[in-house]
């Protein structure tokens, strides 16, 4: 380690040039990153939702839709708006009638379908025209048209990043011993951030959540690595000239920082085992960010510290962090009271946390900072209730089975409407798949007998039915869908003698049929839409999914039937969560315990430290049970891993200092010295992570990001409180237990240096102290 440290220090100028070049390259390569905004693609391949989406990919055209609600409007005025929306370019269709589905208590609901996808220009322009049309009314647009979560969240996180940097500068100015140390710390972080962001292209793709929040979490999780080396350098300068001091500081700091990072990486590795791949995506990106943070501290920061050495010496200032002897004295006096109280709280918090309500429906998940789109969803649901849509995908080619299945589904409880090619009504109760004869066609199409006879004879001859049409034309039957498609192909044939009005009608009907076919009928599968009045996450919705499968088995015994939609996705995520929760909880604890065991050579200390951090996790989420406030499940899983991996460091700082001081001091003096020595690290690292998390939660309008941020911020504050006001009592109470279960001399782990004034203070408190 000495040779490695000397090599880095002696080649510091070359290393800084290499970092500068790498940073410039990273600025350009950051544009190569492919960001995935489709959260459904992160579902396990074994889930029904993922299988259904894979089957539908390329089979169907899906046009974007919007639910437009207008308040305080008469039915006649709403009908006029309906007609005007129908005439807007880019609007494929609009549905409105006098049923309670579309008009209720003075509120009108227009179901608008546009001629493109969410971010197509034709879709955005059409919705903007609809907004302009209803501008004089109070209106709500529940739609994803024109909404790009990846772009919006990056803008929001940029704002958060600026605020966090300002807070970090303020905190570092207070907790550092020299103002010139602050730019060194910031340059080191900027280098790590650029390298991390510029290498994301090495992954095939990353989620928009990882793309947005990683840099902020990287700063919060890894800033203390730089602080450790900075403090080491300050300590060694008391005994050596700068270059030698830097070499010695790096020699001691590399194992210290590397060991410290293992707890954080251990928690993040647990996320890599999640079936819901959003967790593993965020985990791998954060692990890479931690690695680049360490490399920047090990390789770049030594050169920066030596470059800024004179400025650091000139701008030294007094320590602004107050002593907290009172907290240590409180720990000593309450050492027999707090542990049993904490044990009771731990049991209660565990029960509440494990039973807190979860949300599995991303569409309905709401952040603290609601957007106009999310407010619209809430308003529409309150006014018209739930409108839960499911897509039933079956093998194509059997229209009769499709029609019968749709009829059966329509009879199920809570089903309010069904749609499909086989159930599409043309007029007078006839459906597209119905077979009609000559007389029936004359009535539907309003054509004379000569024209109808010519068409039927022409169709029969073109399809090889010469004998049937020549012997019994009146009873020859044809599917309406096939007949109208054929009619469109020959609409301008001179032999048909169709009027311009009839040709226009045929062309209009053909356009509608083409749209319906593109959306509902593929080359291998057909898609049927089922609308229910149930909550997406309710057991009623899950029961409907099972009932649809049972009905489908009667017509498609070979399987290959899929039900997709928010309800299916919610059920898939709920089943995934059960496995992921056990995996993340166990693995994060196992990894962290292994690191502590190897570091401290103690079997007893990990028990106390895990109790503190696991307790902070349970307390963090217990409030959701108390206030019946659902939390999006992925936020719970990710925060559990991050909190266990990152917050355990705070407990390790205090414990490590206590064990070090305990070798030559009484328990009372050791705990007071440990708390005072650890406070700067706790204030800096803990405050940055907590504040960054809360800012992400409050600013982000993306539900997953918001829930992760709020939970991280709140959990970090809980961890800091327990580390300061509960862990000291546990260390004092378990002092003998720790000593008896320590197998060998511990490895020094993540010990920010105790400066001369700290030793003098301990000496004044304890005559036996050095």
XYZ file of C-alpha atoms in Angstrom, residues 18 42 60 161 193 270 605 645 747 762:
10
model
C -5.489 11.971 -17.549
C -38.392 -3.653 -16.285
C -51.258 -3.769 -33.127
C -28.693 19.486 -7.824
C -19.836 12.660 -11.465
C -28.811 -6.596 -2.750
C -21.009 -5.541 17.504
C -25.887 0.075 3.123
C -8.857 -3.573 11.524
C -10.320 13.768 26.679
